[in-house]
C-alpha positions as a Python dict, from the first residue, in 0.01 Angstrom:
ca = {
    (1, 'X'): (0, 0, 0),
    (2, 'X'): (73, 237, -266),
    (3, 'X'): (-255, 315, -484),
    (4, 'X'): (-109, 327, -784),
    (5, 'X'): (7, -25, -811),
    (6, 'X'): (-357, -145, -801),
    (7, 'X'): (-495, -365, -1033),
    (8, 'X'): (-834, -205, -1088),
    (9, 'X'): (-941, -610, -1284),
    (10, 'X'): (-841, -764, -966),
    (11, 'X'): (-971, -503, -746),
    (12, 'X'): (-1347, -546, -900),
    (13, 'X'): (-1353, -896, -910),
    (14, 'X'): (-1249, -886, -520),
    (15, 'X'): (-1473, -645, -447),
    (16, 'X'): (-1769, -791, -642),
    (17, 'X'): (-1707, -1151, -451),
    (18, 'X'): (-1742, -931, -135),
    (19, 'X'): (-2050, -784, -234),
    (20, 'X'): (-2194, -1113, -347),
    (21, 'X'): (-2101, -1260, 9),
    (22, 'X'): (-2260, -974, 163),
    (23, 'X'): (-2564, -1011, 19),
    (24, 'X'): (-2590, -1381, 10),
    (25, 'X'): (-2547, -1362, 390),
    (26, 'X'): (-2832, -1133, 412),
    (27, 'X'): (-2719, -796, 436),
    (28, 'X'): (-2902, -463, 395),
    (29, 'X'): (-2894, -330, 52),
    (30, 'X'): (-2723, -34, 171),
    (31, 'X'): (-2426, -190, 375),
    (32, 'X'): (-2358, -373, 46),
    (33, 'X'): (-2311, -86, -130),
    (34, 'X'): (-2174, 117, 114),
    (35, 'X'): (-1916, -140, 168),
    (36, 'X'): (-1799, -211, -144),
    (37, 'X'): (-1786, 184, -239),
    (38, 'X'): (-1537, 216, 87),
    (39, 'X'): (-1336, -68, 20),
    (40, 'X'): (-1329, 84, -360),
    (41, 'X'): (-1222, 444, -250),
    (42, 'X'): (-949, 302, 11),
    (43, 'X'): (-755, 132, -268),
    (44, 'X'): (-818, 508, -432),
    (45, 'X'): (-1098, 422, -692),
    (46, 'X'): (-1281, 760, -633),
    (47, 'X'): (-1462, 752, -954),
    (48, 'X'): (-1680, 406, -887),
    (49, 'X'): (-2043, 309, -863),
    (50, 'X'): (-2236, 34, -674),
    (51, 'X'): (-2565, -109, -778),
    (52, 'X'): (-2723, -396, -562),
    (53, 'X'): (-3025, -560, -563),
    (54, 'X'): (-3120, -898, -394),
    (55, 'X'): (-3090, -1081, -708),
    (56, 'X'): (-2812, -876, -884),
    (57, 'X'): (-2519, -655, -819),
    (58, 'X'): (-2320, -364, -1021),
    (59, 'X'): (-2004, -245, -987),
    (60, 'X'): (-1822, -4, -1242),
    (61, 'X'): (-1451, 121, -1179),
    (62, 'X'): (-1398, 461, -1380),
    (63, 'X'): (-1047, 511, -1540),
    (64, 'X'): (-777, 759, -1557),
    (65, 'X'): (-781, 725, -1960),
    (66, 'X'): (-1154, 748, -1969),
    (67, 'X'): (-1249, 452, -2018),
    (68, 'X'): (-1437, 233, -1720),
    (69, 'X'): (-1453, -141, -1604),
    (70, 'X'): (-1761, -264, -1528),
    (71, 'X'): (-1860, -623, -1337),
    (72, 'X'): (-2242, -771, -1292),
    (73, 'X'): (-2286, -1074, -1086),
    (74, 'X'): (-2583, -1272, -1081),
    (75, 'X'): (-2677, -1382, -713),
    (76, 'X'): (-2897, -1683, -652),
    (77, 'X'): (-2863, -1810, -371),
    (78, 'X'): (-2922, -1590, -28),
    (79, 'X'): (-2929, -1733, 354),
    (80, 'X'): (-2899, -1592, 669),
    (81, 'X'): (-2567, -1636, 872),
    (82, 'X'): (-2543, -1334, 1098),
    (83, 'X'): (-2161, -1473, 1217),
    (84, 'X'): (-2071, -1450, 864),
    (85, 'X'): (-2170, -1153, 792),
    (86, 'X'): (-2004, -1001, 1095),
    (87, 'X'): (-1684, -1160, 1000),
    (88, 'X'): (-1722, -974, 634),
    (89, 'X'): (-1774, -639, 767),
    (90, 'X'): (-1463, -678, 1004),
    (91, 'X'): (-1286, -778, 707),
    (92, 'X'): (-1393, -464, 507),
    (93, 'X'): (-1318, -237, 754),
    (94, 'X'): (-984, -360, 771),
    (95, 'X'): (-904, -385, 449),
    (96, 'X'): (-1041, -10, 453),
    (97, 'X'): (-790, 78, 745),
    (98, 'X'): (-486, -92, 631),
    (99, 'X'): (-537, -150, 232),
    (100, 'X'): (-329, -480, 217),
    (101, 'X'): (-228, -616, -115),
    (102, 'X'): (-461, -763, -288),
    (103, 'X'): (-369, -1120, -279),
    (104, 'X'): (-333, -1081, 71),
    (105, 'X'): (-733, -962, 116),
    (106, 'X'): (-850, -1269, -108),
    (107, 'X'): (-686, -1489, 92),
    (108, 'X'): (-846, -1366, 382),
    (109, 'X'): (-1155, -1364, 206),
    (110, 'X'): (-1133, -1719, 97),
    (111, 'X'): (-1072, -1819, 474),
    (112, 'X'): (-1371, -1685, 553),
    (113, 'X'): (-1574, -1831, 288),
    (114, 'X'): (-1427, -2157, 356),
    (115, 'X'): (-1579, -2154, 732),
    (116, 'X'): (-1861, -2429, 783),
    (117, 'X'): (-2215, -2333, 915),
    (118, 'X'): (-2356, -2502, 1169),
    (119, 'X'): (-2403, -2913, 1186),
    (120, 'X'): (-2672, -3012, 1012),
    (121, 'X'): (-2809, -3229, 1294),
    (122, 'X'): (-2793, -2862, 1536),
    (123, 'X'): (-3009, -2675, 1280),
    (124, 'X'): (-3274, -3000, 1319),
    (125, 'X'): (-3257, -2946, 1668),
    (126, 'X'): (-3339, -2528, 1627),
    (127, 'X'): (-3623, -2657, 1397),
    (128, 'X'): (-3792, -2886, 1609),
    (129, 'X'): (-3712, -2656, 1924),
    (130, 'X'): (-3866, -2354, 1780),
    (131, 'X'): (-4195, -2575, 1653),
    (132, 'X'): (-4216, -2745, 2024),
    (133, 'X'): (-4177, -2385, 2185),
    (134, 'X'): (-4461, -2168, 1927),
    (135, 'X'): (-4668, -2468, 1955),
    (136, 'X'): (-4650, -2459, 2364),
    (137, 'X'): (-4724, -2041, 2302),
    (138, 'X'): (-4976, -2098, 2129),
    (139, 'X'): (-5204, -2313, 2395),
    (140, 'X'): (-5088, -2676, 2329),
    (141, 'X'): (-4939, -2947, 2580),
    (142, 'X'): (-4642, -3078, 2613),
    (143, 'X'): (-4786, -3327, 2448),
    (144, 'X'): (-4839, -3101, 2148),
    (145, 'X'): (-4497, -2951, 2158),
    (146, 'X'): (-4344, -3272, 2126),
    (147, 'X'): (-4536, -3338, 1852),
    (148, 'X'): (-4494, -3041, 1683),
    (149, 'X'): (-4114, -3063, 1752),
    (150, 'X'): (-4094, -3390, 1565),
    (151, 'X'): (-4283, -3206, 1276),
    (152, 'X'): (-4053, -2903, 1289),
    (153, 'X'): (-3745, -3179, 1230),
    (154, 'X'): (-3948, -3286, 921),
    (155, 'X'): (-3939, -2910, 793),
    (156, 'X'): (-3579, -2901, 837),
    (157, 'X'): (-3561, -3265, 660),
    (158, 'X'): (-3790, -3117, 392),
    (159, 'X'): (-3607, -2804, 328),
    (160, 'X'): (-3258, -2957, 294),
    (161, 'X'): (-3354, -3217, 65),
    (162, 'X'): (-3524, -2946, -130),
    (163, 'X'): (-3190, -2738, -169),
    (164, 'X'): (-3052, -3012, -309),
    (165, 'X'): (-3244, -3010, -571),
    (166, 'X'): (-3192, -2688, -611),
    (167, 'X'): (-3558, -2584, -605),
    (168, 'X'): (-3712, -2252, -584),
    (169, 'X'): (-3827, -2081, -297),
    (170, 'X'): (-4192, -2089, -391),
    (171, 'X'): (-4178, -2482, -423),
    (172, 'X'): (-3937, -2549, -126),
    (173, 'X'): (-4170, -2409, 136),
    (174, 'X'): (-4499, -2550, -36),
    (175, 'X'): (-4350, -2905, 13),
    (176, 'X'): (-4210, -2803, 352),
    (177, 'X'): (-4579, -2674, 443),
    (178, 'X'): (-4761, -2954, 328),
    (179, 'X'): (-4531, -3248, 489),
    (180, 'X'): (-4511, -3055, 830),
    (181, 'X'): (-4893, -3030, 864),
    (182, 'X'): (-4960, -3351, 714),
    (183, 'X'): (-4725, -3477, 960),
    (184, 'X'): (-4910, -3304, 1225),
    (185, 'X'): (-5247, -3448, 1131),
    (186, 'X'): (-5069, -3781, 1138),
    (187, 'X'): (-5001, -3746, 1494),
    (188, 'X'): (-5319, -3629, 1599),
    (189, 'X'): (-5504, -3915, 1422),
    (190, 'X'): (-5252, -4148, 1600),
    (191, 'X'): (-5368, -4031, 1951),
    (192, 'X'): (-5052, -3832, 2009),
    (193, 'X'): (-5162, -3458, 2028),
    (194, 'X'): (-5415, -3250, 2091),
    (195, 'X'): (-5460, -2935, 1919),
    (196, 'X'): (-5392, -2956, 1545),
    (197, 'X'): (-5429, -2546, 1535),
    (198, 'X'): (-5150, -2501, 1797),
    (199, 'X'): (-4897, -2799, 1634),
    (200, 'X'): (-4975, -2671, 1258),
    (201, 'X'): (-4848, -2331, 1342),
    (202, 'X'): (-4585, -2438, 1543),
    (203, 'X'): (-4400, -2611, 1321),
    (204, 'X'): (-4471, -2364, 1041),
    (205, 'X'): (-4325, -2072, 1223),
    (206, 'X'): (-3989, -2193, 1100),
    (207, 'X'): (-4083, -2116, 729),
    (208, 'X'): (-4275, -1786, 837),
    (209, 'X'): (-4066, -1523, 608),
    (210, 'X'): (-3993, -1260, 883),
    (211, 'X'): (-3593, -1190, 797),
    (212, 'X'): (-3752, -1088, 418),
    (213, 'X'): (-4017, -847, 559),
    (214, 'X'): (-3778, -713, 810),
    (215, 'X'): (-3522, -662, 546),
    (216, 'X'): (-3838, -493, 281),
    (217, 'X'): (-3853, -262, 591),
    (218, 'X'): (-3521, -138, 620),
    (219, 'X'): (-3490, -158, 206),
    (220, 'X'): (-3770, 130, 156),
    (221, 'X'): (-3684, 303, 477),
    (222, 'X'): (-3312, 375, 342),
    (223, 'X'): (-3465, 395, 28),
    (224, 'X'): (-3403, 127, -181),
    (225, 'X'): (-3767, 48, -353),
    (226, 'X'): (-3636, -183, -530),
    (227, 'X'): (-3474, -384, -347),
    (228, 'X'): (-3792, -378, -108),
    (229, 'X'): (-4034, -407, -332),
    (230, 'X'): (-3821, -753, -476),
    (231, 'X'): (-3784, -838, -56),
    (232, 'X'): (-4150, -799, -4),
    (233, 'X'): (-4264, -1017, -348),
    (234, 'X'): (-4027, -1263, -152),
    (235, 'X'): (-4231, -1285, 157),
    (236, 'X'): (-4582, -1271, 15),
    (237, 'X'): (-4445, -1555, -224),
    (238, 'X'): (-4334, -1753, 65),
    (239, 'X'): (-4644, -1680, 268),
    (240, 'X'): (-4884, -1834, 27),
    (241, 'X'): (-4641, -2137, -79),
    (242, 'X'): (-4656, -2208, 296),
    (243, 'X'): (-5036, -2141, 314),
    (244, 'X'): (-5107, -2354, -29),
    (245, 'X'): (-4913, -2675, 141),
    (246, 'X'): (-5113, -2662, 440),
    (247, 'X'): (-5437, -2685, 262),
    (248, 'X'): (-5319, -2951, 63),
    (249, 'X'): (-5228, -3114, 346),
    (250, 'X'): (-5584, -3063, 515),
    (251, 'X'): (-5755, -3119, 183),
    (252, 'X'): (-5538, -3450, 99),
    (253, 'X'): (-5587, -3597, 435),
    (254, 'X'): (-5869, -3878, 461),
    (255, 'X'): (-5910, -3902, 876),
    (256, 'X'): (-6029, -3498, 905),
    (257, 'X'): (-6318, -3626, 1087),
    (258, 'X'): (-6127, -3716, 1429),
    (259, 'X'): (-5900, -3426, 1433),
    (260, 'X'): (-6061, -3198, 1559),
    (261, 'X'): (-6064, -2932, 1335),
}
C-alpha cells in the first residue's frame, strides 16, 4: 500500500478503535501503546504519540503542514477475554506486515469485534465450578462444594444482572458479595453444608480482583504509574465492596446462632 494515499482521519479513528479494543480486553498498558504506535508508523505516521490509561486513551497524528490530528476516547467498559485479545494482536501485526487498505483492516476489525464470548450458561458453570473447587481447597466437603457451587452460580446471576444495569464496579461486587454469602448462610441454616468459612470464600474467589493487581504489577514494572496506581485503586475498591457485602450479609442474617460461625 502506498503511504501516501493514507487518510491520516481514517487512520486515527482505526487505530483508536484498536486501542480501545485492546484495552477493553485487558491488555497491558504498554502493548496498547506499543501497538497502536506500530500500526501508526507502518502506514508511515512517524511523527505520532500514544497515551493510554485504563480509563482513557490518546492518540495524536503529526502533519506534513504542521499542523496535527488528535483523537481521545473515553473507555468504560473493560473485561477480560484473553482469545480476543490474541486475535487483536495477530491482527496488528499483520496489518503491520502487509499495510492493507484501510477499509480492508476495519473490516477485519469489525469481524473480530463481532465474535460472541462464551454462552452465558458456560460462564455459570466456571462460576459455580471455581466456588465448588476453592471451597473443597479450603477444607470443606463435598457437601460444601456443592453448596458453594450453587452460590458461585448466584455470583454469576448477580453480576450479569448488575451489568445490565450498567452499575459500577464498586456496587456490582458489593451486591454480588452480599447475595453469595447470604446464600451460603442459607444453606448452612437449611442443614446443607458444613463450614460457612470454607463455602463463603469459595464462592467469593470469583470476585477476588487478581487480573487488576496482576495488571498494577506489570503497569509500574514497565513503568506506567499511572496506569498502576488507577489498576491498584481498582482492586482495593473491589476488595472492600466484596468485603462490605459479606458483612452485610453476616450482619443482616437472623439464624447466626446455628451456623457455626
Amino acid at each position: 500500500m502506498d503511504k501516501r494515499k493514507v487518510n491520516g482521519a481514517e487512520l486515527l479513528n482505526l487505530s483508536a478503535q484498536i486501542g480501545k479494543s485492546l484495552v477493553e480486553n485487558g491488555a497491558e498498558i504498554y502493548r496498547v501503546e506499543e501497538s497502536v504506535s506500530f500500526l501508526l508508523r507502518a502506514y508511515g505516521m512517524e511523527d505520532s504519540a500514544v497515551f493510554a490509561i485504563p480509563s482513557f486513551l490518546l492518540i495524536t497524528l503529526g502533519g506534513a503542514d504542521g499542523q496535527a490530528l488528535t483523537k481521545g476516547v473515553r473507555i468504560l467498559w473493560h473485561t477480560t477475554d484473553l482469545y480476543r485479545l490474541d486475535r487483536l494482536n495477530a491482527l496488528c501485526r499483520w496489518a503491520c506486515e502487509e499495510r492493507p487498505d484501510l477499509p480492508v483492516l476495519a473490516e477485519r476489525l469489525r469481524l473480530l469485534e463481532a465474535r460472541k464470548g462464551y454462552p452465558f450458561a458456560a460462564r455459570l458453570a466456571a462460576c459455580g465450578l471455581v466456588g465448588g473447587s476453592f471451597a473443597a481447597f479450603f477444607g470443606g466437603g463435598w457437601r460444601d462444594a456443592l453448596c458453594a457451587a450453587a452460590a458461585g452460580v448466584v455470583t454469576g446471576l448477580v453480576c450479569r444482572w448488575m451489568d445490565r444495569l450498567r452499575a459500577n464496579r464498586f456496587f456490582r461486587n458489593l451486591a454480588a458479595g452480599m447475595l453469595a454469602s447470604f446464600t451460603v448462610l442459607l444453606l448452612v441454616w437449611l442443614g446443607l453444608g458444613v463450614h460457612t468459612d470454607a463455602m463463603i470464600i469459595g464462592c467469593l474467589m470469583n470476585l477476588v480482583p487478581g487480573v487488576a493487581l496482576t495488571s498494577f504489577m506489570q503497569n509500574v514494572i514497565a513503568g506506567d504509574l499511572i496506569a498502576g496506581l488507577t489498576r491498584l485503586a481498582e482492586a482495593l475498591l473491589i476488595a472492600v465492596a466484596v468485603a462490605l457485602g459479606t458483612a452485610l450479609a453476616l450482619a443482616a442474617f437472623p439464624w447466626e446462632g446455628r451456623l457455626g460461625i
